[in-house]
XYZ file of C-alpha atoms in Angstrom:
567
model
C 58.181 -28.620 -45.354
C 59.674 -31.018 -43.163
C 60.456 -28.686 -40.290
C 56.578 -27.635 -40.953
C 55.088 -31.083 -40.705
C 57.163 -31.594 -37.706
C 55.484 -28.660 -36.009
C 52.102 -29.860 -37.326
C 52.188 -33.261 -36.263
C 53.500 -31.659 -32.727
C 50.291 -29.610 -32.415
C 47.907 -31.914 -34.242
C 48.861 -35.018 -31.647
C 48.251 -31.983 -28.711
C 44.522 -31.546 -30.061
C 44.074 -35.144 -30.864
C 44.757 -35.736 -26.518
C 41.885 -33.169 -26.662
C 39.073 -34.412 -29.122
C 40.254 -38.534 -29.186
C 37.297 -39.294 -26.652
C 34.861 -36.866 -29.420
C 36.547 -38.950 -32.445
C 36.558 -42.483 -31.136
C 33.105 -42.113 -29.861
C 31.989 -40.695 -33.114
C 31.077 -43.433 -34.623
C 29.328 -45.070 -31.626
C 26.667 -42.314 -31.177
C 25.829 -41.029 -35.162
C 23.411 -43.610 -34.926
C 21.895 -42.186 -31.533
C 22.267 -38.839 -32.853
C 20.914 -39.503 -36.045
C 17.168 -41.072 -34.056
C 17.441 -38.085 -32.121
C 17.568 -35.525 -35.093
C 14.758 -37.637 -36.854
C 12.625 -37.177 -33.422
C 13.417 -33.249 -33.598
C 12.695 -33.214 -37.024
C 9.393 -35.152 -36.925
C 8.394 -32.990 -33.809
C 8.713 -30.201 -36.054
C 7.085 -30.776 -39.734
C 4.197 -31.980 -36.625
C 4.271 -29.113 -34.473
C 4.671 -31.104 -31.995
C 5.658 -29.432 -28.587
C 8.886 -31.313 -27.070
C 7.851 -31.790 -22.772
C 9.880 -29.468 -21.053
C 12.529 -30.684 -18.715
C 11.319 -30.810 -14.578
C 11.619 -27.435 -12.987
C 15.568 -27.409 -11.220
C 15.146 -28.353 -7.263
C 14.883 -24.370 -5.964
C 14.581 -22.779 -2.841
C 11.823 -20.630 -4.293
C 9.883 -21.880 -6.781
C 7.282 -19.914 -8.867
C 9.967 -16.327 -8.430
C 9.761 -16.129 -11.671
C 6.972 -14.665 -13.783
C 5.884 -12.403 -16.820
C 7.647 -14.247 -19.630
C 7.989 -12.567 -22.901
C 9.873 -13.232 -26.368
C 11.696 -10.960 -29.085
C 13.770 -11.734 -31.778
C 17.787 -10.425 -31.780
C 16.506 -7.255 -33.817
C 13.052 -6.953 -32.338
C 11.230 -8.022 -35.165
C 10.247 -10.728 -37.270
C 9.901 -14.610 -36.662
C 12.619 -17.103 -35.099
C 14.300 -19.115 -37.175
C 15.961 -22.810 -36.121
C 19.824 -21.464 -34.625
C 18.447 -17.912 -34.069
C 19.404 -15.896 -31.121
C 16.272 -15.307 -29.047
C 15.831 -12.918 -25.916
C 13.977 -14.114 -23.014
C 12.643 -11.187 -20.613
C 10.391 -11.923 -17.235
C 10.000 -10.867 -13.482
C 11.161 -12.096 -10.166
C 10.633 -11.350 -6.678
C 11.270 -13.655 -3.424
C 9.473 -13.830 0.219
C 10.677 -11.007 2.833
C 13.737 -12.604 4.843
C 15.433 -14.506 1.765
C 18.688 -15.347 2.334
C 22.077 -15.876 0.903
C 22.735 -18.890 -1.181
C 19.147 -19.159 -1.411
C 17.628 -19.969 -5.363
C 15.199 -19.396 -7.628
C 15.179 -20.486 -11.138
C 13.288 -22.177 -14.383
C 13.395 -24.618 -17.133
C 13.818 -23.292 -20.754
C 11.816 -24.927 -23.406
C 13.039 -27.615 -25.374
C 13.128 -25.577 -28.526
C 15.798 -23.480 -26.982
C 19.029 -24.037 -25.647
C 21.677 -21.687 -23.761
C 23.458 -19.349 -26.025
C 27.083 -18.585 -25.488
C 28.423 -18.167 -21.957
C 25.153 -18.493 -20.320
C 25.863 -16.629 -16.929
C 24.964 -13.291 -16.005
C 24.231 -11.015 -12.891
C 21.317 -9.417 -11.308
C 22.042 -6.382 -9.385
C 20.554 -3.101 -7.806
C 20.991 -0.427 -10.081
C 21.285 2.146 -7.430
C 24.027 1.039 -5.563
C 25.333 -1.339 -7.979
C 25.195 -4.148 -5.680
C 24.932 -7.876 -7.027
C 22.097 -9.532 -5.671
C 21.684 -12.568 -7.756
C 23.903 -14.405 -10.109
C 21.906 -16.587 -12.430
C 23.386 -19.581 -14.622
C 22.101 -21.506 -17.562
C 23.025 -25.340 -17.892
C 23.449 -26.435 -20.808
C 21.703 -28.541 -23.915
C 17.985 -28.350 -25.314
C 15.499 -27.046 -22.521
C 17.976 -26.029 -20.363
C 17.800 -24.998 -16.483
C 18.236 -21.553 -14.912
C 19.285 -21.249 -11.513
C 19.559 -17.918 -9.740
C 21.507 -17.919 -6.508
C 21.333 -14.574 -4.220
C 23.829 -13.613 -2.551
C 24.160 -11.527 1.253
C 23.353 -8.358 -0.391
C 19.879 -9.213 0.160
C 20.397 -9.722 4.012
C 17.491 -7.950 5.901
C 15.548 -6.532 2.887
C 11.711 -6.648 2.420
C 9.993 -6.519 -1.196
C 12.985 -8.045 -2.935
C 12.289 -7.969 -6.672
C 12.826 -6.984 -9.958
C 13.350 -8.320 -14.208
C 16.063 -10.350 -15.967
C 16.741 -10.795 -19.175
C 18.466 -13.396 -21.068
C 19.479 -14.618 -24.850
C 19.075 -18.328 -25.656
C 18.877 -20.335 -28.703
C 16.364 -21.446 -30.833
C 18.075 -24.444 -31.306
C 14.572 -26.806 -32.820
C 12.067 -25.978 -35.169
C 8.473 -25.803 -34.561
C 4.906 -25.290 -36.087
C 3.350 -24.114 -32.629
C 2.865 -20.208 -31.885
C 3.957 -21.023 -28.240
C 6.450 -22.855 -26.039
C 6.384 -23.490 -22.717
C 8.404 -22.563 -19.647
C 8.583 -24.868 -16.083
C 8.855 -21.971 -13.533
C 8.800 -25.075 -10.735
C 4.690 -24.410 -8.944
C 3.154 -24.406 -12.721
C 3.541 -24.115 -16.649
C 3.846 -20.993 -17.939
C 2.636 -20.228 -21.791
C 4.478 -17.899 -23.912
C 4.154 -16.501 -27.563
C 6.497 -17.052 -29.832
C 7.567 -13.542 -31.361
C 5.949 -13.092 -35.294
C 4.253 -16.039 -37.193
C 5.312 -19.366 -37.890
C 6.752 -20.766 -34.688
C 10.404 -21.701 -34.946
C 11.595 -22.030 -38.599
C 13.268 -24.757 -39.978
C 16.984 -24.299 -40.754
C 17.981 -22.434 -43.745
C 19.653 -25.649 -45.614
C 20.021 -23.817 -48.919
C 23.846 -24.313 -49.976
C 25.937 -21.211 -49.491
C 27.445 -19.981 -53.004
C 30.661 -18.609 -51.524
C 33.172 -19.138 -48.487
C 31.902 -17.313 -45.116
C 33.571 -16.674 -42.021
C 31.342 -15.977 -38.588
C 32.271 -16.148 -34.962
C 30.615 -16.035 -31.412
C 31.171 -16.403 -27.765
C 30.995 -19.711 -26.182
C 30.638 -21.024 -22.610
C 33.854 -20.212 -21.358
C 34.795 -16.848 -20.644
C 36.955 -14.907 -23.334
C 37.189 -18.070 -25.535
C 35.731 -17.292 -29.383
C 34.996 -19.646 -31.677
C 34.676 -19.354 -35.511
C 33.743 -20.845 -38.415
C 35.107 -21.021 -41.850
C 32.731 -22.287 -45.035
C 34.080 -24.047 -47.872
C 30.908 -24.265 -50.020
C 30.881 -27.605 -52.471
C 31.990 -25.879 -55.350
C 35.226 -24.723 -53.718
C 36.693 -27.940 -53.408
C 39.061 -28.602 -56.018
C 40.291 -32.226 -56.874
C 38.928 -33.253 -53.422
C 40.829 -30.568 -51.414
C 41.693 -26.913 -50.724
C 43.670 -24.997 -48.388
C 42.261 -21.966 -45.867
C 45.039 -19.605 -44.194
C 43.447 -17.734 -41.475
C 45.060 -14.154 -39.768
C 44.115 -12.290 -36.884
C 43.203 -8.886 -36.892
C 45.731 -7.581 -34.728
C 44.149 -3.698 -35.208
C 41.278 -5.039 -33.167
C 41.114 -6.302 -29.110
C 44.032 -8.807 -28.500
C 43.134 -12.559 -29.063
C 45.267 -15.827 -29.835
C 44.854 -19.128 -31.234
C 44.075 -21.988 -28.810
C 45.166 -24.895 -31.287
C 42.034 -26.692 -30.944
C 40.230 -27.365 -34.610
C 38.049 -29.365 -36.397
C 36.718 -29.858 -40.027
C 33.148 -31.226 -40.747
C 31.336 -32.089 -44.018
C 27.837 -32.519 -45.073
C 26.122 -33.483 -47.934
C 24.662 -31.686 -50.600
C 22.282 -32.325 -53.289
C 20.653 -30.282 -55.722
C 21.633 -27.394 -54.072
C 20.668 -28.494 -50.326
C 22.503 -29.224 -47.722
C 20.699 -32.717 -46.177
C 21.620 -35.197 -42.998
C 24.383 -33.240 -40.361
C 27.725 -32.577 -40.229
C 29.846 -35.655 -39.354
C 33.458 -35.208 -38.632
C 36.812 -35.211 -41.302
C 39.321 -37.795 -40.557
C 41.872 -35.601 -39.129
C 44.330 -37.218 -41.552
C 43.199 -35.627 -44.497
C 44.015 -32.002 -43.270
C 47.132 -30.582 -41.953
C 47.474 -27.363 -39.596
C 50.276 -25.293 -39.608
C 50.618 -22.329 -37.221
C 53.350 -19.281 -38.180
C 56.004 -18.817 -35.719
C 54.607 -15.755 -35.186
C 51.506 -17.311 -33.873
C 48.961 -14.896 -35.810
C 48.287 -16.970 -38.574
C 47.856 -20.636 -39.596
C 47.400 -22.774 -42.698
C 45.104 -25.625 -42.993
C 45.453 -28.001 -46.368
C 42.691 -30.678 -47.203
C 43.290 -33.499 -49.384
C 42.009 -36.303 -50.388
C 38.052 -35.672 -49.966
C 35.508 -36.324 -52.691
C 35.307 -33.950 -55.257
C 31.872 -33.286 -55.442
C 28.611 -33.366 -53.163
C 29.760 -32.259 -50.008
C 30.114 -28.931 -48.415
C 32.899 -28.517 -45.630
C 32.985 -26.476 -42.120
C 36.026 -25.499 -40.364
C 35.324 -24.650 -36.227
C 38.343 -23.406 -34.122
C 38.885 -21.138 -31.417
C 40.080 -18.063 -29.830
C 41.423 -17.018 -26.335
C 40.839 -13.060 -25.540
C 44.487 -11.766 -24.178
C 42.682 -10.082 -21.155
C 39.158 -9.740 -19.071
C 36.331 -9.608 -22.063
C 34.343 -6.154 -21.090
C 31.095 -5.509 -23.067
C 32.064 -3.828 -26.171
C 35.391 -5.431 -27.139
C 35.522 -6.194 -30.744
C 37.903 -9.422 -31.633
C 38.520 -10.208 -35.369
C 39.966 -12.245 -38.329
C 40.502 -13.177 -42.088
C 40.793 -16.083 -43.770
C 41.862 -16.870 -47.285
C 39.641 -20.014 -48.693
C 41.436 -20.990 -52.148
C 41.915 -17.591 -53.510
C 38.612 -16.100 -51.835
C 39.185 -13.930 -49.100
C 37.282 -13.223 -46.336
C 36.608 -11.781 -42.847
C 34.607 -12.156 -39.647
C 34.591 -9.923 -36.416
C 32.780 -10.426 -32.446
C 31.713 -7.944 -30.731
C 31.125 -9.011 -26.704
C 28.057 -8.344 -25.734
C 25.794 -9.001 -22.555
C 23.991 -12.378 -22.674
C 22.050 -11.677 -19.782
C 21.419 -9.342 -16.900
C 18.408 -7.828 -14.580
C 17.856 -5.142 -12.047
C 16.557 -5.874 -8.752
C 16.214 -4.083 -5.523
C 14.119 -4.328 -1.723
C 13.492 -2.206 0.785
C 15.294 -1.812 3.920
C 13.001 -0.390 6.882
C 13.946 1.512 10.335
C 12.108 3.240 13.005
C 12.738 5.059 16.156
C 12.041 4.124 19.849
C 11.342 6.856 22.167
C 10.935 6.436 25.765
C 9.711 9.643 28.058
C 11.721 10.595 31.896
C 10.560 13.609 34.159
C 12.576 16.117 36.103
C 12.169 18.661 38.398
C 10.567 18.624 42.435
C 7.052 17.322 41.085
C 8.678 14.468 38.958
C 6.893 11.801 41.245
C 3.213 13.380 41.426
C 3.989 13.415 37.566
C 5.223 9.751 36.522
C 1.871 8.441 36.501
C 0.237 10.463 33.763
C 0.277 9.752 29.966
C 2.429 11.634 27.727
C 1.247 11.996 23.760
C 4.038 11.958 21.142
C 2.697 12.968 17.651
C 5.521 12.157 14.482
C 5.210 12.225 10.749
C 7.885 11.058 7.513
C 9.119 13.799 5.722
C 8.275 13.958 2.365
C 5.142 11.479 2.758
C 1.284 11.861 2.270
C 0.375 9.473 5.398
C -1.355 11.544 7.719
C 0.361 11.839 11.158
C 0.702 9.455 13.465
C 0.758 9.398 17.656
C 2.333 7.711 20.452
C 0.908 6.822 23.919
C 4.726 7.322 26.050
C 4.422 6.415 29.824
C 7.277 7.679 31.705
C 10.415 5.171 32.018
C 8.728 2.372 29.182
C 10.222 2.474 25.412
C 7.433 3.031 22.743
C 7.944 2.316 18.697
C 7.029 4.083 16.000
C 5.670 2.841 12.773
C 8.358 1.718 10.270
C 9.222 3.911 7.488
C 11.961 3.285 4.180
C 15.818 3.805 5.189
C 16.887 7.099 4.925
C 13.601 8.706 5.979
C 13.106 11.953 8.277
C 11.371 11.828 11.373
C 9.853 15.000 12.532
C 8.396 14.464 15.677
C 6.624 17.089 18.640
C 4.759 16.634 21.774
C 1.465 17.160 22.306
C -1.320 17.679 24.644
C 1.003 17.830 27.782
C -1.500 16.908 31.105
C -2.431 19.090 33.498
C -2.027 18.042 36.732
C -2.308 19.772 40.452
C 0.467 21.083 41.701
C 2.469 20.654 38.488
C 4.179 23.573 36.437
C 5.744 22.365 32.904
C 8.840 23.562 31.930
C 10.814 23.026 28.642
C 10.355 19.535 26.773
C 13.377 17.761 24.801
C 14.158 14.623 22.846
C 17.588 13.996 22.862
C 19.488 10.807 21.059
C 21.880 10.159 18.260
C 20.915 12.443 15.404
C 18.427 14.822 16.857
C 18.688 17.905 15.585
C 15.841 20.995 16.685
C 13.863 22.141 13.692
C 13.450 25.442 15.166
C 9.393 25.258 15.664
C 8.957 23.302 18.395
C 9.867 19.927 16.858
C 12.425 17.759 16.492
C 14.339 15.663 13.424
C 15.964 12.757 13.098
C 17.384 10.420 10.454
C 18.105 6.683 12.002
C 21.326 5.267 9.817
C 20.770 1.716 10.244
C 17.524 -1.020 10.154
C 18.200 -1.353 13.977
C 16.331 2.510 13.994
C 17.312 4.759 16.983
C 17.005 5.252 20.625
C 15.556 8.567 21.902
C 14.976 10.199 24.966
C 11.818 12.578 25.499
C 12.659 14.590 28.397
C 9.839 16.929 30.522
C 10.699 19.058 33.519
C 7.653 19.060 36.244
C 8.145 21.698 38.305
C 6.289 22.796 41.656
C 3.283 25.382 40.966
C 4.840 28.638 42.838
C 2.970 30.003 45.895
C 0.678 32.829 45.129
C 2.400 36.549 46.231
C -0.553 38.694 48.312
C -1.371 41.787 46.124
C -0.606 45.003 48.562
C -3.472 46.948 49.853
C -4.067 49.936 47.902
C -3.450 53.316 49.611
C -5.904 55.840 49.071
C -6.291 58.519 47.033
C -5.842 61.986 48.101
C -9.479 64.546 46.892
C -7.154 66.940 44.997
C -7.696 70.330 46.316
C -9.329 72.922 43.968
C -7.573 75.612 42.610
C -8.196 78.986 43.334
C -8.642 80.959 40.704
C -7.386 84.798 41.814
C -9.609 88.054 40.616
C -7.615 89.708 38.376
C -6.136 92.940 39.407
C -7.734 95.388 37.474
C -4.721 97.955 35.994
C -4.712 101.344 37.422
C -6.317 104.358 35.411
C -3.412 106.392 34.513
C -3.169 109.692 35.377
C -3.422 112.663 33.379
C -1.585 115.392 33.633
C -3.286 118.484 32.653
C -1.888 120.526 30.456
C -1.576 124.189 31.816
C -4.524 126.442 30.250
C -2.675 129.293 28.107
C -3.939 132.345 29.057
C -5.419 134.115 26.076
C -5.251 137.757 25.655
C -8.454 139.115 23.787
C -7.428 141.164 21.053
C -9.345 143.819 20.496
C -10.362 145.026 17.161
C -11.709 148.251 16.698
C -14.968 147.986 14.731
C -16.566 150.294 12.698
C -17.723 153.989 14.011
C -21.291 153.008 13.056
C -22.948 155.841 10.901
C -25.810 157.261 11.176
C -26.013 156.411 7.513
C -27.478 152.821 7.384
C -24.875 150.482 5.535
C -25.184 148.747 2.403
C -25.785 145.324 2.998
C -22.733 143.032 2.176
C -22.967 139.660 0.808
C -21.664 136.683 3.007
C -18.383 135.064 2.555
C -18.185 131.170 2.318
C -16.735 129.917 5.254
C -13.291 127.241 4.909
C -13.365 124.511 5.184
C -13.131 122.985 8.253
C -14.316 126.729 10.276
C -17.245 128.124 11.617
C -20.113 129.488 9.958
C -19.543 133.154 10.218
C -22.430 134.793 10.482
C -23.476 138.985 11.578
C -20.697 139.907 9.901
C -17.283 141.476 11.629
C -18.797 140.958 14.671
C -19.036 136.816 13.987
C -15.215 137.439 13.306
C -14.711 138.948 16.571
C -16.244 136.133 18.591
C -14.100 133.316 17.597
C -10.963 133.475 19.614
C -13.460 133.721 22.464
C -15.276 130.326 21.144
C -11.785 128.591 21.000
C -10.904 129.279 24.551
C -13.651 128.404 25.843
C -13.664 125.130 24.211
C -10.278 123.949 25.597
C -11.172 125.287 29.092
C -14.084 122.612 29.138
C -11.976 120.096 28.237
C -9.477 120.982 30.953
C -12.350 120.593 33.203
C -13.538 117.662 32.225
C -10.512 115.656 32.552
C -9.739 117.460 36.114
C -12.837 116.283 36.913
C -12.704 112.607 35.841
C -9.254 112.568 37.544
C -10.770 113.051 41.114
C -13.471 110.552 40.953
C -10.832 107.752 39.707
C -9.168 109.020 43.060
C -12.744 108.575 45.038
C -12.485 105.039 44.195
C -9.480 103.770 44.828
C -10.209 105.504 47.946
């Protein structure tokens, strides 16, 4: 033990250099203190509204605006030493500046919880355009500082949120908030105002822990209920939880007491005389062991506060955590880092283009003194189209449109003018591109816009060419039609006449006796009609020839008076 106490009294003396001012003015401000909690406490049972601290000196008061309040689970009422979220707008002139503020005044019911600093940034490009911090004590100020990323934007704006304490009780349904040009009125979440503490006596040890105003240092509490103490003292050995983010004891500690009666815990806490507790630390440095002797045995309920240092950067999400050992009751306590503030805010950066018109060709001159249209519209916009009025050799701006927007641009309505034949038209400058249809694009990259040129080529009206004179037309001559030929008749041989010999048949020696008449034959078919008998028969060889010699005639005949003719 005497190697321990050596070690204790070593770090004990190291925390006294720390909290001797705290101690040895103890005594001289309870008394303060003590009017000051009877103020709060009358202000409360009253529901009485404590007067707001002045608005902090700003470069833009009034930015803030919309004020709303919610419990730390979204529900219920607040109760005194609740956490309590604060959510609102903001928004500065066009042209703010770097280093250039905005802020508020907190009501006096609340007071900054934990670190009490957070960022406002654009949740596009993740740049930081405010940071905001929260002073410290009841009614605290907020003061929001931007920074260059809002250089040269217009319509700078956006929310915040923020978690404060409701460190005083009160009957009203409101409180109010100094936003620096007037008062602003807000609801208090549920019914009831603020609560009053919850001063009903724990029945066994607890453990909690939080985040304080210094980054990555936790502090925790251990409680040592009334009924715990035994013979006026008991002993707590505390261990970190080294499964969990990395963390270390900072040596600093104190123990407090307050008084209990019938159950309640009345008045504050007041300090122990640090010489009725010893600390020892393990060599180790993940555990320690705090005795208490020498207290009263009954009627007061004990409080130890010490604190933490995070091994690294605290990120959102990082859960620290330890146990403690009160007597024989055991117990644990974990903090998980969360945001205590933040807010999204952006503006709008604006660009144009600057387009100036020049002439070419032999008829530039009898062409610089007309008016050239220019006709332009944002891609991706409903505004109607716009035009520009470009005389030749002066620089002409457009509207301004959002960085990042298209320009599609044409133009129009070229003059008409004696003398003066238009050739091709371009706009040329850094990011023109041709769209194909007779227009062109362009995309400026900066706020400064772009510089373009619009180009026209005027050329002289060529002299008209005489049309020839027309030669004339030859009457086509008619065509003869020719008579045909008629074909010659062909001649016709005639076919030598057989000579027939006549046959000569005998008839009958007639008689002197008349004859029996016979009875006619039927002639063939195809034949003659026979009649008289043999001598019919005897005539028709006779018949034939003479037949075929008239034909023989006829066609010698025919063939002599084709001759006549052609003759």
């Amino acid at each position: 033990m005497t190697g321990e106490n050596g070690v204790l009294r070593a770090r004990m003396s190291a925390i006294d250099d720390k909290t001797a001012p705290e101690v040895r003015g103890a005594r001289a401000h309870r008394l303060f203190a003590a009017l000051v909690g009877l103020v709060l406490a009358l202000a409360g049972v009253l529901g009485v509204t404590l007067p707001a601290s002045a608005a902090p000196t700003v470069t833009y008061p009034g930015a803030i605006s919309n004020l709303t309040l919610a419990t730390e689970s979204g529900t219920g009422s607040l109760g005194q030493w609740d956490a309590v979220r604060i959510s609102g707008d903001w928004s500065v002139p066009d042209g703010a500046k770097a280093g250039e503020t905005f802020g508020m005044t907190l009501p006096a019911e609340f007071n900054r919880h934990a670190a009490g600093d957070f960022t406002i940034a654009d949740p596009a490009s993740g740049a930081v355009l405010a940071t905001c911090v929260v002073a410290s004590g009841h009614g605290p100020e907020i003061v929001c500082t931007l920074t260059d990323a809002v250089e040269g934007l217009e319509q700078i704006g956006g929310s915040f949120w923020m978690q404060a304490q409701a460190s005083q009780s009160t009957t009203s349904e409101t409180v109010d908030f100094d936003l620096g040009d007037r008062i602003e009125i807000v609801d208090l979440p549920g019914t009831g105002g603020i609560g009053p503490e919850r001063l009903t006596e724990s029945a066994q040890p607890y453990k909690y822990g939080g985040a304080t105003a210094t980054d990555g240092r936790l502090k925790w509490i251990v409680g040592v209920p009334s009924g715990h103490v035994d013979d006026g003292g008991f002993t707590i050995v505390d261990t970190l939880d080294t499964g969990l983010d990395g963390h270390h004891y900072t040596g600093e500690m104190r123990l407090a007491q307050r008084e209990v009666q019938n159950g309640e815990q009345t008045g504050s806490w007041t300090p122990v005389d640090p010489a009725r507790y010893q600390m020892v630390f393990a060599d180790d440095g993940l555990s320690f062991r705090l005795t208490a002797s020498g207290l009263p045995n009954s009627g007061f309920a004990y409080e130890l506060t010490y604190f933490t240092q995070a091994d690294g950067a605290v990120l959102e999400g990082d859960v620290f955590g330890n146990r403690a050992v009160v007597n024989t009751t055991e117990i644990s306590a974990t903090h998980t880092a969360t945001e205590t503030g933040g807010g999204d805010g952006s503006g709008v950066v604006y660009t144009r283009f600057s387009i100036t018109k020049a002439l070419t060709g032999a008829q530039a001159d009898a062409a610089r003194d007309a008016e050239y249209t220019v006709r332009y519209t944002v891609e991706g916009s409903d505004a109607p189209a716009a035009t520009l009025t470009v005389p030749v050799g002066e620089s002409v701006t457009s509207a301004r449109a959002p960085l990042g927007s298209t320009f599609v641009i044409e133009e129009i309505d070229l003059p008409a003018i004696d003398g003066v034949e238009w050739g091709e038209w371009t706009i040329t400058g850094e990011g023109v591109t041709a769209a194909g249809d007779g227009t062109y694009e362009v995309t400026p990259g900066t706020a400064a816009g772009v510089e373009l040129t619009l180009t026209n080529i005027a050329n002289t009206v060529p002299a008209p060419t005489p049309e020839p004179t027309p030669e004339p037309t030859p009457e086509p001559t008619p065509e003869v039609t020719p008579e045909p030929t008629p074909e010659p008749t062909p001649e016709v041989t005639p076919e030598p006449t057989p000579e027939v010999t006549p046959t000569t048949t005998p008839g009958p020696v007639p008689s002197e006796t008349p004859a029996t008449p016979t009875t006619p034959t039927t002639p063939a078919a195809g034949g003659l009609a026979l009649t008289g008998g043999g001598d019919g028969l005897a005539l028709l060889p006779i018949a034939g020839v003479l037949i075929v010699g008239g034909a023989l005639a006829a066609g010698i005949s025919a063939t002599r008076r084709a001759r006549a003719t052609r003759r």
